[in-house]
PDB file of C-alpha atoms in Angstrom:
ATOM      1  CA  ASN T   1       0.015   0.011   0.024  1.00 79.00           C
ATOM      2  CA  VAL T   2       2.790   2.407  -0.790  1.00 86.00           C
ATOM      3  CA  ARG T   3       1.931   5.007  -3.310  1.00 87.00           C
ATOM      4  CA  ASN T   4       4.385   5.780  -6.070  1.00 90.00           C
ATOM      5  CA  THR T   5       3.652   9.493  -6.247  1.00 88.00           C
ATOM      6  CA  LYS T   6       7.164  10.495  -5.351  1.00 93.00           C
ATOM      7  CA  GLY T   7      10.114   8.247  -5.426  1.00 95.00           C
ATOM      8  CA  LEU T   8      13.761   7.774  -6.443  1.00 96.00           C
ATOM      9  CA  SER T   9      13.400   9.054 -10.033  1.00 95.00           C
ATOM     10  CA  ASP T  10      11.750  12.206  -8.713  1.00 95.00           C
ATOM     11  CA  TYR T  11      14.639  12.813  -6.358  1.00 96.00           C
ATOM     12  CA  LEU T  12      17.177  12.145  -9.130  1.00 96.00           C
ATOM     13  CA  ILE T  13      15.578  14.727 -11.422  1.00 95.00           C
ATOM     14  CA  GLY T  14      15.438  17.269  -8.624  1.00 95.00           C
ATOM     15  CA  SER T  15      11.625  17.491  -8.191  1.00 95.00           C
ATOM     16  CA  ALA T  16      11.660  15.942  -4.610  1.00 96.00           C
ATOM     17  CA  SER T  17      13.897  15.959  -1.616  1.00 96.00           C
ATOM     18  CA  TYR T  18      15.283  12.725  -0.128  1.00 94.00           C
ATOM     19  CA  GLU T  19      13.010  13.155   2.901  1.00 95.00           C
ATOM     20  CA  GLU T  20       9.974  13.308   0.605  1.00 96.00           C
ATOM     21  CA  VAL T  21      10.700  10.030  -1.108  1.00 96.00           C
ATOM     22  CA  ILE T  22      11.291   7.915   1.986  1.00 96.00           C
ATOM     23  CA  THR T  23       8.041   6.342   3.112  1.00 94.00           C
ATOM     24  CA  SER T  24       7.876   4.807   6.642  1.00 91.00           C
ATOM     25  CA  MET T  25       5.751   1.754   6.992  1.00 90.00           C
ATOM     26  CA  ALA T  26       3.234   1.728   9.767  1.00 88.00           C
ATOM     27  CA  GLY T  27       3.826  -0.696  12.568  1.00 89.00           C
ATOM     28  CA  VAL T  28       7.263  -1.890  11.484  1.00 91.00           C
ATOM     29  CA  THR T  29      10.797  -0.502  11.391  1.00 91.00           C
ATOM     30  CA  LEU T  30      10.902  -0.488   7.615  1.00 93.00           C
ATOM     31  CA  SER T  31      11.021   2.358   5.155  1.00 95.00           C
ATOM     32  CA  VAL T  32      10.505   2.213   1.426  1.00 96.00           C
ATOM     33  CA  VAL T  33      11.643   4.465  -1.452  1.00 96.00           C
ATOM     34  CA  PRO T  34       9.268   3.827  -4.461  1.00 95.00           C
ATOM     35  CA  ALA T  35      10.637   3.993  -7.917  1.00 93.00           C
ATOM     36  CA  GLY T  36       8.785   7.275  -8.647  1.00 94.00           C
ATOM     37  CA  GLY T  37       7.672   8.584 -12.046  1.00 91.00           C
ATOM     38  CA  LYS T  38       8.824   6.970 -15.267  1.00 90.00           C
ATOM     39  CA  SER T  39      11.921   8.400 -16.847  1.00 86.00           C
ATOM     40  CA  PRO T  40      12.959   8.173 -20.526  1.00 84.00           C
ATOM     41  CA  ASN T  41      16.618   7.681 -19.311  1.00 88.00           C
ATOM     42  CA  PRO T  42      16.636   5.591 -16.114  1.00 89.00           C
ATOM     43  CA  VAL T  43      20.248   4.432 -16.603  1.00 91.00           C
ATOM     44  CA  GLU T  44      21.434   7.969 -17.013  1.00 94.00           C
ATOM     45  CA  LEU T  45      19.741   8.933 -13.767  1.00 94.00           C
ATOM     46  CA  LEU T  46      21.248   5.985 -11.903  1.00 94.00           C
ATOM     47  CA  GLU T  47      24.727   6.829 -13.222  1.00 94.00           C
ATOM     48  CA  SER T  48      24.359  10.443 -12.098  1.00 94.00           C
ATOM     49  CA  GLU T  49      26.153  12.030  -9.229  1.00 95.00           C
ATOM     50  CA  ARG T  50      22.725  12.647  -7.728  1.00 96.00           C
ATOM     51  CA  PHE T  51      22.242   8.866  -7.157  1.00 95.00           C
ATOM     52  CA  ARG T  52      25.536   8.631  -5.240  1.00 94.00           C
ATOM     53  CA  GLU T  53      24.468  11.696  -3.303  1.00 95.00           C
ATOM     54  CA  PHE T  54      21.165  10.017  -2.485  1.00 97.00           C
ATOM     55  CA  LEU T  55      22.864   6.909  -1.145  1.00 95.00           C
ATOM     56  CA  ASP T  56      25.403   9.019   0.833  1.00 95.00           C
ATOM     57  CA  ARG T  57      22.444  10.861   2.474  1.00 95.00           C
ATOM     58  CA  VAL T  58      20.346   7.906   3.358  1.00 96.00           C
ATOM     59  CA  THR T  59      23.034   5.376   4.354  1.00 95.00           C
ATOM     60  CA  PRO T  60      23.526   6.848   7.800  1.00 96.00           C
ATOM     61  CA  LEU T  61      19.792   6.775   8.500  1.00 95.00           C
ATOM     62  CA  PHE T  62      19.320   3.025   8.194  1.00 95.00           C
ATOM     63  CA  ASP T  63      21.013  -0.218   9.428  1.00 94.00           C
ATOM     64  CA  ARG T  64      20.602  -1.866   6.066  1.00 94.00           C
ATOM     65  CA  ILE T  65      19.604  -0.711   2.593  1.00 94.00           C
ATOM     66  CA  ILE T  66      18.202  -3.219   0.141  1.00 93.00           C
ATOM     67  CA  VAL T  67      17.970  -2.157  -3.429  1.00 93.00           C
ATOM     68  CA  ASP T  68      15.590  -4.192  -5.554  1.00 91.00           C
ATOM     69  CA  VAL T  69      16.389  -4.137  -9.271  1.00 89.00           C
ATOM     70  CA  ALA T  70      15.065  -5.587 -12.433  1.00 84.00           C
ATOM     71  CA  PRO T  71      16.586  -8.816 -13.866  1.00 83.00           C
ATOM     72  CA  ILE T  72      20.299  -7.900 -14.000  1.00 82.00           C
ATOM     73  CA  LEU T  73      21.161  -9.658 -17.262  1.00 79.00           C
ATOM     74  CA  PHE T  74      18.349  -8.088 -19.312  1.00 79.00           C
ATOM     75  CA  ILE T  75      18.003  -4.492 -17.940  1.00 85.00           C
ATOM     76  CA  PRO T  76      21.174  -2.523 -17.309  1.00 87.00           C
ATOM     77  CA  ASP T  77      19.887  -0.761 -14.147  1.00 88.00           C
ATOM     78  CA  GLY T  78      21.101  -3.519 -11.850  1.00 89.00           C
ATOM     79  CA  MET T  79      24.708  -3.405 -12.978  1.00 91.00           C
ATOM     80  CA  VAL T  80      24.727   0.368 -12.691  1.00 92.00           C
ATOM     81  CA  ILE T  81      23.314   0.194  -9.133  1.00 92.00           C
ATOM     82  CA  ALA T  82      25.663  -2.639  -8.262  1.00 91.00           C
ATOM     83  CA  LYS T  83      28.579  -0.211  -8.655  1.00 91.00           C
ATOM     84  CA  HIS T  84      27.201   1.683  -5.627  1.00 91.00           C
ATOM     85  CA  VAL T  85      26.409  -1.085  -3.218  1.00 91.00           C
ATOM     86  CA  ASP T  86      28.491  -3.208  -0.781  1.00 91.00           C
ATOM     87  CA  SER T  87      27.338  -6.643  -2.027  1.00 91.00           C
ATOM     88  CA  ALA T  88      24.784  -8.405  -4.205  1.00 92.00           C
ATOM     89  CA  VAL T  89      22.321 -11.237  -3.719  1.00 92.00           C
ATOM     90  CA  LEU T  90      20.517 -12.877  -6.651  1.00 90.00           C
ATOM     91  CA  ILE T  91      16.879 -13.891  -6.185  1.00 90.00           C
ATOM     92  CA  CYS T  92      15.858 -16.707  -8.485  1.00 89.00           C
ATOM     93  CA  GLY T  93      12.478 -18.430  -8.914  1.00 87.00           C
ATOM     94  CA  SER T  94      12.810 -22.191  -8.402  1.00 85.00           C
ATOM     95  CA  GLY T  95      13.188 -23.932 -11.793  1.00 84.00           C
ATOM     96  CA  MET T  96      13.132 -20.565 -13.617  1.00 86.00           C
ATOM     97  CA  VAL T  97      16.836 -19.623 -13.687  1.00 85.00           C
ATOM     98  CA  ASP T  98      19.521 -21.841 -15.180  1.00 87.00           C
ATOM     99  CA  LYS T  99      22.659 -22.150 -13.097  1.00 88.00           C
ATOM    100  CA  ARG T 100      24.719 -20.759 -16.068  1.00 91.00           C
ATOM    101  CA  VAL T 101      22.766 -17.507 -15.702  1.00 89.00           C
ATOM    102  CA  VAL T 102      23.674 -17.365 -12.012  1.00 89.00           C
ATOM    103  CA  LYS T 103      27.368 -17.942 -12.905  1.00 92.00           C
ATOM    104  CA  THR T 104      27.225 -15.214 -15.548  1.00 91.00           C
ATOM    105  CA  VAL T 105      25.714 -12.725 -13.006  1.00 90.00           C
ATOM    106  CA  LYS T 106      28.363 -13.684 -10.483  1.00 91.00           C
ATOM    107  CA  GLU T 107      31.110 -13.091 -13.034  1.00 92.00           C
ATOM    108  CA  LYS T 108      29.663  -9.736 -14.062  1.00 91.00           C
ATOM    109  CA  LEU T 109      29.486  -8.562 -10.421  1.00 91.00           C
ATOM    110  CA  GLN T 110      33.052  -9.768  -9.811  1.00 91.00           C
ATOM    111  CA  SER T 111      34.244  -7.934 -12.987  1.00 92.00           C
ATOM    112  CA  ILE T 112      33.180  -4.691 -11.280  1.00 91.00           C
ATOM    113  CA  ASN T 113      34.570  -5.740  -7.867  1.00 92.00           C
ATOM    114  CA  ARG T 114      31.203  -6.236  -6.197  1.00 89.00           C
ATOM    115  CA  PRO T 115      31.068  -9.128  -3.665  1.00 90.00           C
ATOM    116  CA  PHE T 116      28.453 -11.741  -4.685  1.00 90.00           C
ATOM    117  CA  VAL T 117      26.870 -13.032  -1.457  1.00 92.00           C
ATOM    118  CA  GLY T 118      24.840 -15.793  -3.003  1.00 90.00           C
ATOM    119  CA  VAL T 119      21.479 -16.903  -4.308  1.00 91.00           C
ATOM    120  CA  VAL T 120      18.022 -16.993  -2.708  1.00 91.00           C
ATOM    121  CA  ILE T 121      15.641 -19.365  -4.341  1.00 89.00           C
ATOM    122  CA  ASN T 122      11.946 -18.460  -4.016  1.00 89.00           C
ATOM    123  CA  ARG T 123       8.767 -19.887  -5.439  1.00 86.00           C
ATOM    124  CA  ALA T 124       9.884 -23.493  -4.564  1.00 82.00           C
ATOM    125  CA  ASP T 125       7.019 -26.016  -4.508  1.00 76.00           C
ATOM    126  CA  PHE T 126       8.053 -28.608  -1.923  1.00 71.00           C
ATOM    127  CA  GLN T 127       5.084 -30.903  -2.461  1.00 68.00           C
ATOM    128  CA  PHE T 128       5.536 -31.509  -6.185  1.00 60.00           C
ATOM    129  CA  GLY T 129       8.210 -31.667  -8.853  1.00 56.00           C
ATOM    130  CA  ALA T 130      11.980 -31.983  -8.332  1.00 53.00           C
ATOM    131  CA  TYR T 131      11.866 -31.132  -4.642  1.00 49.00           C
ATOM    132  CA  SER T 132       9.150 -33.592  -3.623  1.00 48.00           C
ATOM    133  CA  TYR T 133      11.562 -36.217  -2.426  1.00 47.00           C
ATOM    134  CA  LYS T 134      13.480 -33.723  -0.281  1.00 49.00           C
ATOM    135  CA  TYR T 135      10.177 -32.380   1.099  1.00 48.00           C
ATOM    136  CA  LYS T 136       8.959 -35.867   2.112  1.00 47.00           C
ATOM    137  CA  TYR T 137      12.358 -36.471   3.756  1.00 44.00           C
ATOM    138  CA  TYR T 138      12.099 -33.245   5.637  1.00 46.00           C
ATOM    139  CA  LYS T 139       8.470 -33.959   6.737  1.00 48.00           C
ATOM    140  CA  SER T 140       9.531 -37.275   8.227  1.00 44.00           C
ATOM    141  CA  TYR T 141      12.096 -35.515  10.455  1.00 43.00           C
ATOM    142  CA  LYS T 142      10.069 -32.378  11.124  1.00 47.00           C
ATOM    143  CA  SER T 143       8.708 -33.477  14.473  1.00 47.00           C
ATOM    144  CA  TYR T 144      12.174 -34.746  15.551  1.00 43.00           C
ATOM    145  CA  TYR T 145      13.786 -31.309  14.813  1.00 43.00           C
ATOM    146  CA  ALA T 146      10.974 -29.546  16.667  1.00 47.00           C
ATOM    147  CA  LYS T 147      11.869 -31.278  19.885  1.00 43.00           C
ATOM    148  CA  GLU T 148      13.175 -28.902  22.515  1.00 46.00           C
ATOM    149  CA  GLU T 149      16.179 -30.993  23.406  1.00 44.00           C
ATOM    150  CA  VAL T 150      17.398 -31.049  19.752  1.00 41.00           C
ATOM    151  CA  LEU T 151      16.894 -27.325  19.394  1.00 42.00           C
ATOM    152  CA  SER T 152      18.795 -26.609  22.586  1.00 41.00           C
ATOM    153  CA  SER T 153      21.714 -28.777  21.592  1.00 41.00           C
ATOM    154  CA  VAL T 154      21.971 -26.920  18.303  1.00 42.00           C
ATOM    155  CA  SER T 155      22.052 -23.489  19.970  1.00 37.00           C
TER     156      SER T 155
END
């Protein structure tokens, strides 16, 4: 329920302050900066000194800043932004991204000296498909791992 009336692109073109584009989420310690209005040259805006300035201004305000970008191999925004962040994590839909693509992304990030933290796989269906065996195996041990003595021995 965050409105995209003012966002990052608005800051980058100078029509909004950084305070105006940061939206605090009710009930949680999370803030969001929407994308903002469409731009004919988004890569140019992200390569601007104003983007670096934005990051410099907001970094001291937060413990962590997560920048969500479009698919990094197909849209250049991600590689431009990667030059300005400490590290990168690739989010892949289960069964949707070939491991060669992950390797290519890792190599691209390394070529610009950005640490590649790893991959998060989402959209996994543990009841069907390639993961069904692992899911059944997990289910059979689920009650065992939930036991208090096992959990305390792991801590």
